[in-house]
PDB file of C-alpha atoms in Angstrom:
ATOM      1  CA  MET A1448     101.445  70.419  95.178  1.00  0.00           C
ATOM      2  CA  THR A1449     103.258  72.696  92.749  1.00  0.00           C
ATOM      3  CA  LEU A1450     100.580  75.363  93.092  1.00  0.00           C
ATOM      4  CA  VAL A1451     100.422  75.369  96.896  1.00  0.00           C
ATOM      5  CA  PRO A1452     101.972  78.616  98.176  1.00  0.00           C
ATOM      6  CA  GLY A1453     104.256  78.833 101.196  1.00  0.00           C
ATOM      7  CA  LEU A1454     101.502  80.543 103.144  1.00  0.00           C
ATOM      8  CA  LEU A1455      99.468  77.310 103.271  1.00  0.00           C
ATOM      9  CA  TRP A1456     102.521  75.356 104.403  1.00  0.00           C
ATOM     10  CA  ARG A1457     102.819  77.691 107.392  1.00  0.00           C
ATOM     11  CA  CYS A1458      99.355  76.637 108.576  1.00  0.00           C
ATOM     12  CA  GLY A1459      98.297  73.573 110.504  1.00  0.00           C
ATOM     13  CA  PRO A1460      96.273  70.807 108.824  1.00  0.00           C
ATOM     14  CA  VAL A1461      92.861  72.338 109.533  1.00  0.00           C
ATOM     15  CA  ASN A1462      93.891  75.780 108.266  1.00  0.00           C
ATOM     16  CA  ARG A1463      95.523  74.206 105.198  1.00  0.00           C
ATOM     17  CA  ALA A1464      92.222  72.468 104.457  1.00  0.00           C
ATOM     18  CA  LEU A1465      90.274  75.684 104.992  1.00  0.00           C
ATOM     19  CA  GLY A1466      92.655  77.735 102.840  1.00  0.00           C
ATOM     20  CA  ALA A1467      92.719  75.313  99.928  1.00  0.00           C
ATOM     21  CA  GLY A1468      89.010  74.539 100.135  1.00  0.00           C
ATOM     22  CA  LEU A1469      87.947  78.142 100.472  1.00  0.00           C
ATOM     23  CA  ALA A1470      90.080  79.259  97.517  1.00  0.00           C
ATOM     24  CA  ALA A1471      88.678  76.559  95.225  1.00  0.00           C
ATOM     25  CA  GLY A1472      85.124  77.000  96.481  1.00  0.00           C
ATOM     26  CA  VAL A1473      85.043  80.793  96.209  1.00  0.00           C
ATOM     27  CA  PHE A1474      86.586  80.798  92.727  1.00  0.00           C
ATOM     28  CA  SER A1475      84.205  78.149  91.401  1.00  0.00           C
ATOM     29  CA  GLY A1476      81.221  79.621  93.196  1.00  0.00           C
ATOM     30  CA  ALA A1477      81.965  83.025  91.671  1.00  0.00           C
ATOM     31  CA  LEU A1478      81.982  81.488  88.186  1.00  0.00           C
ATOM     32  CA  VAL A1479      78.645  79.806  88.855  1.00  0.00           C
ATOM     33  CA  LEU A1480      77.174  83.051  90.199  1.00  0.00           C
ATOM     34  CA  LEU A1481      78.415  84.966  87.166  1.00  0.00           C
ATOM     35  CA  GLU A1482      76.999  82.383  84.790  1.00  0.00           C
ATOM     36  CA  SER A1483      73.666  81.618  86.419  1.00  0.00           C
ATOM     37  CA  GLY A1484      73.003  84.571  88.677  1.00  0.00           C
ATOM     38  CA  SER A1485      71.887  82.075  91.318  1.00  0.00           C
ATOM     39  CA  TRP A1486      73.233  82.588  94.813  1.00  0.00           C
ATOM     40  CA  ALA A1487      71.877  79.171  95.815  1.00  0.00           C
ATOM     41  CA  ALA A1488      73.821  77.373  93.071  1.00  0.00           C
ATOM     42  CA  ALA A1489      76.958  79.383  93.865  1.00  0.00           C
ATOM     43  CA  THR A1490      76.646  78.479  97.546  1.00  0.00           C
ATOM     44  CA  VAL A1491      76.237  74.778  96.754  1.00  0.00           C
ATOM     45  CA  VAL A1492      79.314  74.854  94.517  1.00  0.00           C
ATOM     46  CA  LEU A1493      81.292  76.776  97.134  1.00  0.00           C
ATOM     47  CA  VAL A1494      80.431  74.226  99.831  1.00  0.00           C
ATOM     48  CA  VAL A1495      80.835  71.061  97.749  1.00  0.00           C
ATOM     49  CA  LEU A1496      84.078  72.023  95.993  1.00  0.00           C
ATOM     50  CA  GLY A1497      85.353  73.668  99.159  1.00  0.00           C
ATOM     51  CA  LEU A1498      84.912  70.411 101.050  1.00  0.00           C
ATOM     52  CA  LEU A1499      86.395  68.288  98.253  1.00  0.00           C
ATOM     53  CA  PHE A1500      89.483  70.456  97.768  1.00  0.00           C
ATOM     54  CA  GLY A1501      89.739  71.091 101.484  1.00  0.00           C
ATOM     55  CA  ALA A1502      90.030  67.356 102.033  1.00  0.00           C
ATOM     56  CA  ARG A1503      92.190  66.487  99.016  1.00  0.00           C
ATOM     57  CA  VAL A1504      94.861  69.195  98.899  1.00  0.00           C
ATOM     58  CA  PRO A1505      96.224  68.850 102.471  1.00  0.00           C
ATOM     59  CA  ARG A1506      96.199  65.050 102.196  1.00  0.00           C
ATOM     60  CA  ARG A1507      98.193  65.220  98.963  1.00  0.00           C
ATOM     61  CA  MET A1508     100.563  67.754 100.494  1.00  0.00           C
ATOM     62  CA  GLY A1509     101.196  65.420 103.435  1.00  0.00           C
ATOM     63  CA  ARG A1510     101.532  62.347 101.237  1.00  0.00           C
ATOM     64  CA  LEU A1511     104.079  63.941  98.922  1.00  0.00           C
ATOM     65  CA  TRP A1512     106.139  65.635 101.658  1.00  0.00           C
ATOM     66  CA  PRO A1513     105.500  63.767 104.919  1.00  0.00           C
ATOM     67  CA  ALA A1514     108.724  65.074 106.469  1.00  0.00           C
ATOM     68  CA  GLY A1515     107.386  68.600 106.073  1.00  0.00           C
ATOM     69  CA  LEU A1516     104.607  67.859 108.525  1.00  0.00           C
ATOM     70  CA  ARG A1517     107.220  67.253 111.231  1.00  0.00           C
ATOM     71  CA  LEU A1518     108.759  70.702 110.751  1.00  0.00           C
ATOM     72  CA  ALA A1519     107.668  73.771 112.640  1.00  0.00           C
ATOM     73  CA  PRO A1520     105.233  75.889 110.570  1.00  0.00           C
ATOM     74  CA  ASP A1521     107.730  78.736 110.058  1.00  0.00           C
ATOM     75  CA  ASP A1522     110.438  76.253 109.029  1.00  0.00           C
ATOM     76  CA  ARG A1523     108.075  74.643 106.500  1.00  0.00           C
ATOM     77  CA  ALA A1524     107.279  78.025 104.996  1.00  0.00           C
ATOM     78  CA  THR A1525     110.987  78.962 104.906  1.00  0.00           C
ATOM     79  CA  VAL A1526     111.874  75.714 103.113  1.00  0.00           C
ATOM     80  CA  VAL A1527     109.054  76.132 100.583  1.00  0.00           C
ATOM     81  CA  ARG A1528     109.939  79.766  99.903  1.00  0.00           C
ATOM     82  CA  ALA A1529     113.676  79.086  99.500  1.00  0.00           C
ATOM     83  CA  THR A1530     113.134  76.043  97.297  1.00  0.00           C
ATOM     84  CA  ARG A1531     110.649  77.803  95.025  1.00  0.00           C
ATOM     85  CA  ARG A1532     113.087  80.712  94.648  1.00  0.00           C
ATOM     86  CA  GLY A1533     115.983  78.391  93.834  1.00  0.00           C
ATOM     87  CA  GLU A1534     117.972  79.325  96.930  1.00  0.00           C
ATOM     88  CA  ALA A1535     119.451  77.542  99.896  1.00  0.00           C
ATOM     89  CA  PRO A1536     117.639  78.350 103.140  1.00  0.00           C
ATOM     90  CA  GLU A1537     119.310  80.864 105.439  1.00  0.00           C
ATOM     91  CA  GLU A1538     119.514  78.238 108.162  1.00  0.00           C
ATOM     92  CA  PRO A1539     121.795  75.316 107.182  1.00  0.00           C
ATOM     93  CA  ARG A1540     119.844  72.934 109.422  1.00  0.00           C
ATOM     94  CA  LEU A1541     116.967  73.187 106.903  1.00  0.00           C
ATOM     95  CA  ALA A1542     119.102  71.963 103.983  1.00  0.00           C
ATOM     96  CA  PRO A1543     117.840  68.355 104.229  1.00  0.00           C
ATOM     97  CA  ALA A1544     114.256  69.629 104.226  1.00  0.00           C
ATOM     98  CA  VAL A1545     114.927  71.544 100.995  1.00  0.00           C
ATOM     99  CA  ALA A1546     116.091  68.315  99.349  1.00  0.00           C
ATOM    100  CA  GLU A1547     112.997  66.480 100.632  1.00  0.00           C
ATOM    101  CA  TYR A1548     110.654  69.221  99.435  1.00  0.00           C
ATOM    102  CA  ALA A1549     112.400  69.339  96.052  1.00  0.00           C
ATOM    103  CA  ALA A1550     111.865  65.597  95.675  1.00  0.00           C
ATOM    104  CA  ALA A1551     108.215  66.050  96.666  1.00  0.00           C
ATOM    105  CA  LEU A1552     107.733  68.731  94.004  1.00  0.00           C
ATOM    106  CA  ARG A1553     109.241  66.448  91.380  1.00  0.00           C
ATOM    107  CA  ARG A1554     106.967  63.564  92.455  1.00  0.00           C
ATOM    108  CA  GLY A1555     103.942  65.865  92.337  1.00  0.00           C
ATOM    109  CA  ALA A1556     104.880  67.121  88.882  1.00  0.00           C
ATOM    110  CA  GLU A1557     105.329  63.544  87.660  1.00  0.00           C
ATOM    111  CA  GLU A1558     101.904  62.551  89.008  1.00  0.00           C
ATOM    112  CA  ASP A1559     100.382  65.574  87.286  1.00  0.00           C
ATOM    113  CA  ARG A1560     102.037  64.642  83.975  1.00  0.00           C
ATOM    114  CA  SER A1561     100.284  61.275  84.004  1.00  0.00           C
ATOM    115  CA  HIS A1562      96.942  63.124  83.789  1.00  0.00           C
ATOM    116  CA  ARG A1563      97.990  65.698  81.158  1.00  0.00           C
ATOM    117  CA  TRP A1564      96.365  63.812  78.299  1.00  0.00           C
ATOM    118  CA  ILE A1565      92.909  64.856  79.458  1.00  0.00           C
ATOM    119  CA  ILE A1566      93.568  68.624  79.294  1.00  0.00           C
ATOM    120  CA  PRO A1567      93.478  68.906  75.461  1.00  0.00           C
ATOM    121  CA  LEU A1568      90.228  66.911  75.351  1.00  0.00           C
ATOM    122  CA  VAL A1569      88.565  69.086  77.956  1.00  0.00           C
ATOM    123  CA  THR A1570      89.871  72.220  76.221  1.00  0.00           C
ATOM    124  CA  VAL A1571      88.247  71.183  72.938  1.00  0.00           C
ATOM    125  CA  ALA A1572      84.979  70.526  74.769  1.00  0.00           C
ATOM    126  CA  ALA A1573      85.250  73.909  76.532  1.00  0.00           C
ATOM    127  CA  VAL A1574      85.778  75.696  73.197  1.00  0.00           C
ATOM    128  CA  ALA A1575      82.757  73.917  71.696  1.00  0.00           C
ATOM    129  CA  LEU A1576      80.636  74.897  74.701  1.00  0.00           C
ATOM    130  CA  ALA A1577      81.890  78.497  74.565  1.00  0.00           C
ATOM    131  CA  VAL A1578      80.972  78.753  70.886  1.00  0.00           C
ATOM    132  CA  TYR A1579      77.527  77.340  71.632  1.00  0.00           C
ATOM    133  CA  ASP A1580      77.056  79.725  74.584  1.00  0.00           C
ATOM    134  CA  THR A1581      78.155  82.633  72.403  1.00  0.00           C
ATOM    135  CA  LEU A1582      75.511  81.764  69.808  1.00  0.00           C
ATOM    136  CA  ALA A1583      72.655  80.632  72.035  1.00  0.00           C
ATOM    137  CA  GLY A1584      73.410  81.464  75.650  1.00  0.00           C
ATOM    138  CA  SER A1585      73.153  84.456  77.900  1.00  0.00           C
ATOM    139  CA  PHE A1586      75.958  86.971  78.332  1.00  0.00           C
ATOM    140  CA  GLY A1587      76.940  85.375  81.666  1.00  0.00           C
ATOM    141  CA  GLU A1588      77.112  81.908  80.129  1.00  0.00           C
ATOM    142  CA  MET A1589      79.213  83.194  77.260  1.00  0.00           C
ATOM    143  CA  LEU A1590      81.567  85.098  79.579  1.00  0.00           C
ATOM    144  CA  VAL A1591      82.138  82.176  81.929  1.00  0.00           C
ATOM    145  CA  SER A1592      82.570  79.739  79.045  1.00  0.00           C
ATOM    146  CA  TRP A1593      85.314  81.856  77.491  1.00  0.00           C
ATOM    147  CA  LEU A1594      86.948  82.342  80.923  1.00  0.00           C
ATOM    148  CA  VAL A1595      87.051  78.555  81.288  1.00  0.00           C
ATOM    149  CA  VAL A1596      88.585  78.273  77.813  1.00  0.00           C
ATOM    150  CA  ALA A1597      91.226  80.822  78.838  1.00  0.00           C
ATOM    151  CA  LEU A1598      91.997  78.808  81.977  1.00  0.00           C
ATOM    152  CA  PHE A1599      92.417  75.604  79.990  1.00  0.00           C
ATOM    153  CA  LEU A1600      94.569  77.359  77.388  1.00  0.00           C
ATOM    154  CA  GLY A1601      96.720  78.628  80.237  1.00  0.00           C
ATOM    155  CA  GLU A1602      96.972  75.076  81.506  1.00  0.00           C
ATOM    156  CA  LEU A1603      98.030  73.917  78.042  1.00  0.00           C
ATOM    157  CA  LEU A1604     100.362  76.734  77.023  1.00  0.00           C
ATOM    158  CA  TRP A1605     101.620  78.601  80.083  1.00  0.00           C
ATOM    159  CA  TRP A1606     101.667  76.095  82.926  1.00  0.00           C
ATOM    160  CA  PRO A1607     104.128  73.529  81.445  1.00  0.00           C
ATOM    161  CA  ARG A1608     106.769  76.269  81.038  1.00  0.00           C
ATOM    162  CA  ALA A1609     106.030  77.712  84.476  1.00  0.00           C
ATOM    163  CA  ARG A1610     106.329  74.247  86.020  1.00  0.00           C
ATOM    164  CA  ALA A1611     109.611  73.651  84.191  1.00  0.00           C
ATOM    165  CA  ARG A1612     110.978  76.951  85.573  1.00  0.00           C
ATOM    166  CA  LEU A1613     109.818  76.001  89.071  1.00  0.00           C
ATOM    167  CA  LEU A1614     111.494  72.602  88.832  1.00  0.00           C
ATOM    168  CA  ALA A1615     114.703  74.226  87.533  1.00  0.00           C
ATOM    169  CA  ARG A1616     114.696  76.574  90.544  1.00  0.00           C
ATOM    170  CA  THR A1617     114.041  73.554  92.742  1.00  0.00           C
ATOM    171  CA  ASP A1618     117.125  71.841  91.298  1.00  0.00           C
ATOM    172  CA  ARG A1619     119.174  75.008  91.936  1.00  0.00           C
ATOM    173  CA  ALA A1620     117.997  75.133  95.544  1.00  0.00           C
ATOM    174  CA  GLU A1621     118.882  71.501  96.052  1.00  0.00           C
ATOM    175  CA  ALA A1622     122.326  72.035  94.510  1.00  0.00           C
ATOM    176  CA  SER A1623     122.844  75.053  96.773  1.00  0.00           C
ATOM    177  CA  THR A1624     122.046  72.963  99.829  1.00  0.00           C
ATOM    178  CA  ARG A1625     124.631  70.386  98.776  1.00  0.00           C
ATOM    179  CA  ARG A1626     127.257  73.126  98.754  1.00  0.00           C
ATOM    180  CA  THR A1627     126.240  74.205 102.258  1.00  0.00           C
ATOM    181  CA  ASP A1628     125.939  70.610 103.540  1.00  0.00           C
ATOM    182  CA  PRO A1629     129.201  68.865 102.578  1.00  0.00           C
ATOM    183  CA  GLY A1630     128.113  65.636 104.299  1.00  0.00           C
ATOM    184  CA  ARG A1631     125.392  65.120 101.725  1.00  0.00           C
ATOM    185  CA  ALA A1632     126.380  63.102  98.675  1.00  0.00           C
ATOM    186  CA  PRO A1633     125.820  64.959  95.364  1.00  0.00           C
ATOM    187  CA  ASP A1634     123.556  62.325  93.873  1.00  0.00           C
ATOM    188  CA  SER A1635     121.738  61.085  96.957  1.00  0.00           C
ATOM    189  CA  THR A1636     117.996  61.436  97.237  1.00  0.00           C
ATOM    190  CA  PRO A1637     115.972  61.648 100.422  1.00  0.00           C
TER     191      PRO A1637
END
C-alpha cells in the first residue's frame, strides 16, 4: 500500500492488477534471467509472480482504502498525490478522501510492521547465499545474490526512514485538510 504510486490508483481494477503484477513479474523474471540465463525460467517467474502480485496488490489496496474505489480515477490519483506530498488537495471536496487515504496508509504501515521481524532473518540468509555464490557460483548467480542482499539491506536501513517521512507527510496533508474543512473535528478519524 505504501509503495503503490498514484498512477496505479488512477487505473481501474483490471489495470491495477496488470500494473502491479507486471512490475513484480518483470523485475523478478529479469533477476532469474540474469542468474540462470534461462528464458523459460524467467517466463515462468514472470507469469507466476505476475499473477500472484496482480491478484494481491489491488485486493489489498481496496481492502485498506475501500472509499477510494468509489472515487473517480482522477480524484483517486489527486488524493494519493496530495497526501503523499503532505498537501491538501486543490479541491476542498476531496478533503475527506485525504483523511481516509491517510488512515489507510497508516493501517498498511502497521500491518507491514507486524511482519518486519522476518526481514533480518532473510537478510542473513541472503548474505550467506551471496557469499556461497561468490565462492562457488557463476558470475550471474553472484551478481543476483548481491543484488538481493542490497535490496534487503535497503529494506532494513532505508525503507523504515522513508516510510516514516511518508507518514509524516500524510499527517501534514491530513492536518491541512482539517484547516480547509472546518466542519471536521481535529481528532476525528474516518
